[in-house]
Structure formats: C-alpha cells, structure tokens
Coordinates of C-alpha atoms in Angstrom, one line a residue:
M7 CA -25.5 -53.1 25.6
S8 CA -23.7 -49.8 25.4
D9 CA -25.6 -46.6 24.5
I10 CA -22.7 -45.4 22.3
V11 CA -23.0 -46.2 18.6
E12 CA -20.4 -45.5 16.0
L13 CA -22.0 -43.1 13.5
P14 CA -20.3 -41.5 10.5
D15 CA -18.8 -38.3 11.6
P16 CA -17.7 -36.0 8.8
A17 CA -16.2 -33.6 11.3
G18 CA -14.0 -36.3 12.7
S19 CA -15.0 -35.8 16.3
G20 CA -15.3 -39.5 17.2
P21 CA -18.3 -41.5 18.5
R22 CA -21.3 -39.7 19.9
P23 CA -24.5 -41.0 21.6
A24 CA -27.2 -42.6 19.5
G25 CA -29.9 -40.2 18.4
D26 CA -27.5 -37.2 18.6
A27 CA -27.6 -36.7 14.8
R28 CA -26.1 -33.6 13.6
R29 CA -28.6 -30.8 12.8
P30 CA -27.9 -27.6 11.0
A31 CA -27.1 -24.7 13.4
T32 CA -30.3 -22.9 14.3
R33 CA -30.6 -19.3 13.5
H34 CA -31.6 -17.0 16.3
L35 CA -31.7 -13.4 17.4
S36 CA -28.6 -12.8 19.6
L37 CA -29.7 -10.9 22.7
P38 CA -26.1 -10.1 23.7
G39 CA -25.6 -8.7 20.2
L40 CA -28.8 -6.6 20.5
G41 CA -27.6 -5.4 23.9
L42 CA -24.4 -4.1 22.3
A43 CA -25.8 -2.8 19.1
V44 CA -28.6 -0.6 20.5
P45 CA -26.5 1.4 23.0
G46 CA -23.6 1.6 20.5
I47 CA -25.7 3.1 17.8
A48 CA -27.3 5.5 20.3
L49 CA -23.9 6.6 21.6
A50 CA -22.4 7.1 18.1
A51 CA -25.5 9.1 17.0
L52 CA -25.9 11.3 20.1
A53 CA -22.3 12.0 21.1
P54 CA -21.5 14.5 18.4
A55 CA -24.8 16.3 18.9
V56 CA -25.5 16.5 22.6
L57 CA -22.3 15.7 24.5
P58 CA -21.0 18.9 26.2
A59 CA -17.3 18.0 26.3
P60 CA -14.0 18.8 24.5
G61 CA -13.6 17.6 20.9
W62 CA -11.3 14.7 21.7
V63 CA -13.8 13.4 24.3
V64 CA -16.6 13.5 21.8
F65 CA -14.4 11.7 19.3
L66 CA -13.6 8.9 21.8
A67 CA -17.3 8.5 22.7
F68 CA -18.2 8.4 19.0
A69 CA -15.5 5.8 18.3
A70 CA -16.6 3.7 21.3
G71 CA -20.2 3.8 20.1
L72 CA -19.1 2.6 16.6
A73 CA -17.1 -0.2 18.1
L74 CA -20.0 -1.4 20.3
A75 CA -22.4 -1.1 17.4
Y76 CA -20.1 -3.1 15.1
A77 CA -19.6 -5.9 17.6
G78 CA -23.3 -6.1 18.3
L79 CA -24.4 -6.1 14.7
A80 CA -21.8 -8.7 13.8
R81 CA -23.2 -11.0 16.5
L82 CA -26.7 -10.3 15.3
G83 CA -25.7 -11.1 11.8
R84 CA -24.0 -14.4 12.6
G85 CA -27.0 -15.4 14.7
V86 CA -29.6 -14.7 12.0
F87 CA -27.6 -15.5 8.8
G88 CA -25.1 -18.0 10.0
G89 CA -21.4 -18.1 11.0
S90 CA -20.2 -17.1 7.5
F91 CA -21.9 -13.7 7.8
D92 CA -19.3 -10.9 7.2
L93 CA -20.6 -7.6 8.5
M94 CA -17.6 -5.6 7.1
F95 CA -18.3 -6.8 3.6
W96 CA -22.0 -5.7 3.7
L97 CA -21.1 -2.4 5.2
C98 CA -18.6 -1.8 2.4
L99 CA -21.1 -2.8 -0.2
A100 CA -23.8 -0.5 1.4
W101 CA -21.3 2.4 1.4
L102 CA -20.5 1.9 -2.3
V103 CA -24.2 1.6 -3.2
V104 CA -24.9 4.9 -1.4
V105 CA -21.9 6.7 -3.0
V106 CA -22.7 5.5 -6.5
L107 CA -26.4 6.2 -6.2
A108 CA -25.7 9.7 -4.8
A109 CA -23.3 10.4 -7.6
I110 CA -25.8 9.3 -10.3
L111 CA -28.7 11.2 -8.7
A112 CA -26.6 14.3 -7.8
P113 CA -28.4 16.6 -10.3
V114 CA -31.8 15.9 -8.9
L115 CA -30.9 15.8 -5.2
P116 CA -31.8 18.8 -2.9
L117 CA -28.2 19.8 -2.4
G118 CA -26.6 23.2 -1.7
E119 CA -24.5 25.1 -4.1
Y120 CA -21.3 23.2 -5.0
R121 CA -19.6 25.3 -7.7
D122 CA -20.9 28.8 -8.4
I123 CA -19.5 31.1 -5.7
A124 CA -21.7 34.0 -7.0
K125 CA -24.6 32.1 -5.4
T126 CA -23.0 31.8 -2.0
I127 CA -22.3 35.4 -1.2
D128 CA -24.7 35.3 1.8
A129 CA -23.7 31.8 2.8
P130 CA -21.5 31.3 5.9
A131 CA -17.8 30.6 5.0
M132 CA -16.0 27.8 6.8
A133 CA -19.2 26.7 8.7
P134 CA -18.5 23.7 10.8
P135 CA -20.5 20.4 10.3
S136 CA -23.9 20.3 12.0
L137 CA -26.5 17.7 11.4
F138 CA -29.3 20.2 12.2
S139 CA -28.1 23.0 9.9
E140 CA -28.5 23.7 6.2
H141 CA -24.9 22.5 5.7
P142 CA -24.6 19.1 7.5
L143 CA -20.9 18.7 6.5
G144 CA -20.1 22.4 6.7
T145 CA -18.9 24.8 4.0
N146 CA -15.5 25.8 2.5
N147 CA -14.0 29.3 2.4
F148 CA -16.3 30.4 -0.4
G149 CA -19.4 29.2 1.4
L150 CA -19.9 26.2 -1.0
D151 CA -21.7 23.2 0.6
L152 CA -19.2 20.4 1.3
L153 CA -21.9 17.7 1.1
A154 CA -22.8 18.8 -2.4
R155 CA -19.1 19.0 -3.4
I156 CA -18.4 15.6 -2.0
I157 CA -21.2 14.0 -4.0
H158 CA -20.4 15.9 -7.2
G159 CA -16.7 15.1 -6.6
A160 CA -17.7 11.4 -6.4
R161 CA -19.0 11.7 -10.0
A162 CA -15.6 12.8 -11.2
S163 CA -13.6 10.3 -9.2
L164 CA -15.8 7.3 -10.1
L165 CA -16.2 8.3 -13.7
V166 CA -12.4 8.7 -14.2
S167 CA -11.3 5.6 -12.3
I168 CA -14.0 3.3 -13.6
G169 CA -13.5 4.6 -17.1
A170 CA -9.7 4.0 -16.9
V171 CA -10.3 0.5 -15.6
A172 CA -12.7 -0.2 -18.4
I173 CA -10.1 1.0 -21.0
G174 CA -7.5 -1.2 -19.2
M175 CA -9.8 -4.2 -19.3
V176 CA -10.7 -4.0 -22.9
V177 CA -7.2 -3.2 -24.2
G178 CA -5.1 -5.1 -21.6
G179 CA -7.5 -8.0 -21.6
G180 CA -7.3 -8.4 -25.4
I181 CA -3.5 -8.1 -25.4
G182 CA -3.2 -10.5 -22.5
I183 CA -5.4 -13.2 -24.1
L184 CA -3.4 -12.9 -27.4
A185 CA -0.1 -13.2 -25.5
G186 CA -1.2 -16.2 -23.4
Y187 CA -2.7 -18.1 -26.3
F188 CA -0.2 -17.5 -29.1
R189 CA 2.9 -17.4 -26.8
R190 CA 6.3 -17.1 -28.6
L191 CA 6.9 -13.8 -30.4
T192 CA 3.6 -12.3 -29.3
D193 CA 4.3 -13.1 -25.7
T194 CA 7.8 -11.7 -25.9
V195 CA 6.7 -8.4 -27.5
T196 CA 3.9 -8.1 -24.9
G197 CA 6.4 -8.7 -22.1
V198 CA 8.7 -6.0 -23.3
F199 CA 5.8 -3.6 -23.6
T200 CA 4.5 -4.4 -20.1
N201 CA 7.9 -4.1 -18.5
S202 CA 8.5 -0.8 -20.2
L203 CA 5.4 0.6 -18.7
L204 CA 6.2 -0.8 -15.3
A205 CA 9.7 0.7 -15.4
V206 CA 8.3 4.3 -15.4
P207 CA 7.4 5.4 -11.8
P208 CA 3.6 5.9 -11.8
L209 CA 3.6 9.3 -10.2
I210 CA 6.3 10.6 -12.6
L211 CA 4.2 9.3 -15.6
L212 CA 1.1 10.9 -14.3
I213 CA 2.8 14.3 -13.7
A214 CA 4.3 14.2 -17.2
L215 CA 1.0 13.4 -18.8
G216 CA -0.8 15.9 -16.6
T217 CA 1.5 18.7 -17.8
V218 CA 1.0 17.8 -21.5
L219 CA -2.7 16.9 -21.7
E220 CA -5.6 19.2 -21.0
P221 CA -7.0 18.4 -17.5
N222 CA -10.4 17.1 -18.5
L223 CA -12.1 13.9 -17.5
R224 CA -11.4 12.1 -20.8
N225 CA -7.7 12.9 -20.8
I226 CA -7.3 12.0 -17.1
A227 CA -9.1 8.7 -17.7
I228 CA -6.7 7.9 -20.6
A229 CA -3.7 8.8 -18.5
L230 CA -4.8 6.7 -15.6
S231 CA -5.6 3.7 -17.9
L232 CA -1.8 3.5 -18.6
L233 CA -1.4 2.6 -14.9
A234 CA -4.0 -0.2 -15.1
L235 CA -2.8 -1.6 -18.4
P236 CA 0.3 -3.6 -17.3
S237 CA -1.6 -5.3 -14.5
M238 CA -4.6 -6.1 -16.7
I239 CA -2.3 -7.6 -19.4
R240 CA -0.5 -9.8 -16.8
M241 CA -3.8 -10.9 -15.2
A242 CA -5.4 -11.8 -18.6
R243 CA -2.3 -13.6 -19.7
A244 CA -2.0 -15.7 -16.5
S245 CA -5.7 -16.6 -16.6
T246 CA -5.4 -17.5 -20.3
L247 CA -2.5 -19.8 -19.6
T248 CA -4.6 -21.5 -16.8
F249 CA -7.7 -22.0 -18.9
A250 CA -5.9 -22.9 -22.2
Q251 CA -5.2 -26.4 -20.9
R252 CA -8.7 -27.1 -19.7
E253 CA -10.9 -29.8 -21.2
F254 CA -13.4 -27.4 -22.8
V255 CA -10.7 -25.6 -24.7
L256 CA -9.1 -28.8 -25.9
A257 CA -12.5 -30.1 -26.9
A258 CA -13.2 -27.0 -28.9
K259 CA -9.8 -27.3 -30.7
A260 CA -10.5 -31.0 -31.4
M261 CA -13.8 -30.1 -33.0
G262 CA -12.1 -27.8 -35.4
A263 CA -12.8 -24.4 -33.8
S264 CA -10.6 -21.6 -35.1
R265 CA -8.2 -19.8 -32.9
W266 CA -10.3 -16.7 -32.8
R267 CA -13.4 -18.7 -31.9
V268 CA -11.5 -20.4 -29.1
M269 CA -10.3 -17.1 -27.7
G270 CA -13.7 -15.3 -28.1
R271 CA -16.1 -18.1 -27.1
E272 CA -14.1 -20.2 -24.7
L273 CA -11.3 -18.1 -23.1
L274 CA -12.8 -14.6 -23.0
P275 CA -15.8 -15.5 -20.7
N276 CA -13.6 -17.3 -18.3
V277 CA -10.9 -14.6 -18.3
L278 CA -13.4 -11.8 -17.8
L279 CA -14.5 -12.7 -14.3
P280 CA -11.1 -12.7 -12.6
L281 CA -10.2 -9.6 -14.7
A282 CA -13.3 -7.8 -13.4
S283 CA -12.7 -8.8 -9.8
Y284 CA -9.1 -7.5 -10.1
G285 CA -10.5 -4.4 -11.7
M286 CA -12.3 -3.5 -8.5
V287 CA -9.0 -3.4 -6.7
I288 CA -7.5 -1.3 -9.4
V289 CA -10.4 1.2 -9.2
S290 CA -9.3 2.0 -5.6
V291 CA -5.7 2.6 -6.7
L292 CA -6.9 4.9 -9.5
I293 CA -9.2 6.9 -7.2
V294 CA -6.1 7.7 -5.1
A295 CA -4.1 8.5 -8.2
E296 CA -6.8 10.9 -9.5
A297 CA -7.0 12.5 -6.1
S298 CA -3.2 12.9 -6.1
L299 CA -3.3 14.6 -9.5
S300 CA -6.1 17.0 -8.4
F301 CA -4.3 17.7 -5.1
L302 CA -1.2 18.8 -7.1
G303 CA -3.3 20.9 -9.4
L304 CA -2.9 18.7 -12.5
G305 CA -6.3 17.0 -12.4
I306 CA -9.8 18.3 -12.0
Q307 CA -9.5 22.1 -11.8
P308 CA -11.5 24.2 -9.3
P309 CA -14.2 25.3 -9.0
D310 CA -15.2 21.8 -10.3
P311 CA -15.1 19.6 -7.2
S312 CA -12.8 16.6 -6.8
W313 CA -11.8 14.8 -3.6
G314 CA -8.2 15.7 -4.3
N315 CA -8.6 19.4 -4.8
M316 CA -11.0 19.6 -1.9
I317 CA -8.2 18.2 0.4
A318 CA -5.9 20.8 -1.2
E319 CA -8.2 23.5 0.1
G320 CA -7.1 22.7 3.6
E321 CA -3.4 23.5 3.0
G322 CA -1.7 26.0 5.3
N323 CA -3.4 27.2 8.5
A324 CA -6.9 26.3 7.2
F325 CA -6.6 22.7 8.6
Q326 CA -5.6 23.9 12.0
D327 CA -8.6 26.2 12.4
Y328 CA -11.1 24.3 10.3
P329 CA -10.2 20.6 10.2
H330 CA -13.4 19.6 8.6
I331 CA -12.2 21.1 5.3
V332 CA -9.7 18.2 5.0
L333 CA -11.4 15.5 7.1
V334 CA -14.7 15.4 5.2
P335 CA -13.1 14.6 1.7
G336 CA -10.3 12.7 3.3
V337 CA -12.6 10.3 5.3
T338 CA -14.8 9.9 2.2
L339 CA -11.8 9.0 0.1
F340 CA -10.5 6.5 2.7
L341 CA -13.9 4.8 3.1
T342 CA -14.4 4.5 -0.7
V343 CA -10.9 3.1 -1.3
F344 CA -11.2 0.7 1.6
A345 CA -14.6 -0.6 0.4
F346 CA -13.4 -1.2 -3.2
N347 CA -10.3 -3.0 -1.9
L348 CA -12.2 -5.3 0.5
I349 CA -14.9 -6.2 -2.0
G350 CA -12.3 -6.6 -4.8
E351 CA -10.2 -9.0 -2.7
K352 CA -13.2 -11.1 -1.9
A353 CA -14.2 -11.2 -5.5
R354 CA -10.7 -12.3 -6.5
K355 CA -10.7 -15.2 -4.0
R356 CA -14.0 -16.3 -5.5
W357 CA -13.3 -15.9 -9.2
D358 CA -9.6 -15.9 -9.7
P359 CA -8.5 -19.5 -10.4
R360 CA -5.0 -18.8 -9.0
Q361 CA -6.4 -17.4 -5.8
A362 CA -8.8 -20.3 -5.4
K363 CA -5.8 -22.7 -5.1
L364 CA -4.2 -20.8 -2.2

C-alpha cells in the first residue's frame, strides 16, 4: 500500500505524504535579521557623530546603516508577526504619531526659542546640527532653534491641512451624497460646479486667494479647502452610487424610510470611511500646498514658523554654506508627506469599495 494519500489541498499543490497536515507558519526570532539590524542601527547612529571623514563619506555610511537596519528589522518583523508584516507602514505610522504628539505638546516641551529673536542675541547663528549640543538640529541666521521651529511649524502645517480636509469632507461629502442620491438636475449642477473648480490651476487659485485674504491660519485653511472640495465631492458621489444599490438601502426604502433618513442613516456611515481614507492622501497634498504658499511669502508669515518659510530662509548663498537650514525642514516635510501618502493609500485599499475590486 502506498504511503501517499490524497488530502484536500487548498493551495493546489497536489498530493502530499500522510500525516503532513498543514500547520500555521511558526513565528520565530530571525537571527539573520538580528545580525543585520544591530550593526545597521549602530552604523547609522555612530557615523554622523564619530566618523572622521568628509561629509559625503559620512552620508554614505549613514545611508548604508539605515539600509542594513531596515532589511534586518523587516526580517525580524516577518519572523515574529508573520509574512504580512509591513515595516514601512509601521515606520510611517510611528513618524506621524511622533510629529502629531510633538506638535500638540510643543508648548510644554523643553525646546529652545523658536520665534522671539530678542531672546537669542547671545545664541550662535547658523550653528550646525549636533546631537550633543543645546541645538541638536542647529539654528538659523537669527539663532532660533531649528528643532523648536520644526515642531511649532508642524502645528501650523497640520492644523491648516487637516482643517482644510475637514471642511472639504463636510461640505464636499454632503454635496456628493446629494448628487449621487438625487441624480438628474442636482448631479448636473454639482458636475458643473466641480469642473469649474478643477478648471482653475491650483497654484494660480492659491496665489490669487493669498493676495486677497489676510495670511492667517483660518483664511489659509479655507483657501486650501477649495483644492480638496472637488475630489471630496467626486469621491462621495461615486461611493453613494455604489452603496445606493445595496440591499440595506433598498430594504430601508421598502420599509418607508424617508430620503433624508436613507442618506443620513444608511449612506453617510458607509461613505464616510472611504472619504476619510482619501482625506489622508489629500492632507499630504495640502501640506505641500501650504508650504508652497509660505515659501512664496503668501502663507504663514515670519517670524512664525512654517516648513515653507523655513525652507525659504535658505535662499541664495545660505544653502551652499549652511545646507542644514534647508535640509532640516525639507526632510521633515518629505517624511511627513510620504507617511500620509502611504498610510492613506493602504486605508483606501481597505475601505474604498472601488479600490477593493481592483
């Protein structure tokens, strides 16, 4: 009698020996991953501080350390948490948590002076970054601490962009649900309004509004919400069209529910999740838009910090002699936008019914 027995094989890999029942993959501590992560973290941490070499050599050593650390931590994560572990997602989430918490707690954190140049007369101007100094990210030409300005600038950028997205979600979501549910004339008028907003180049619209409105946080948030509005309307309308034919909506109509009850109780909760996930992607776009306005002098005005006007401080010869003036806010802006984009795209794949079908 043969030792091979035909067993149900959900993976479709054919017959396998009796007794070789499939078991869930065991979770373990990956020694190769540990062997890559520990020296990688050590190299990335020590290279900028102790390596006596030219700047480009230090940068290459730091980048190599980060690459080794990432590869090792990814293997460790897959071994401990399973093959679906996504290290990049958790790194982005951790970065956003740190940025948001730092922005919220900025008034109580032990930071250097970020705004009043009268308090920095004795502070070193254009001090380079140093982890072991009073100014770990350096100072600007007025001696203001760049770490403090980055954190307080995050308050402005996040407040403006998230506020604009919230306005876009409330107004655009309501208009989109109305257009998707009532269709006909309502949908036509909404389409004309949306296309009219999309026909204006975003940068031209922002510059025009920036020259007319006073450059404060409220007006900048309102101006940026006009960029988010067309996308939010279209997203809410498309989701409404998708859910309007589902059984729970048809059942509510058959039971005599009014139109407003159907939209408020049945459609709104289901439209809200894909709208919120798309809103995270829009936040990253609006952070860049706010930084662009501030860079051009139409947004947050100095001495109040903003990532855009901090980058503008490096115009001219300042960047050549003191690159940290631009690199510190520029890298912070890049990492924040990248994190919002990645998390937003993953949220869309999970909650957007149109993405789930792809």
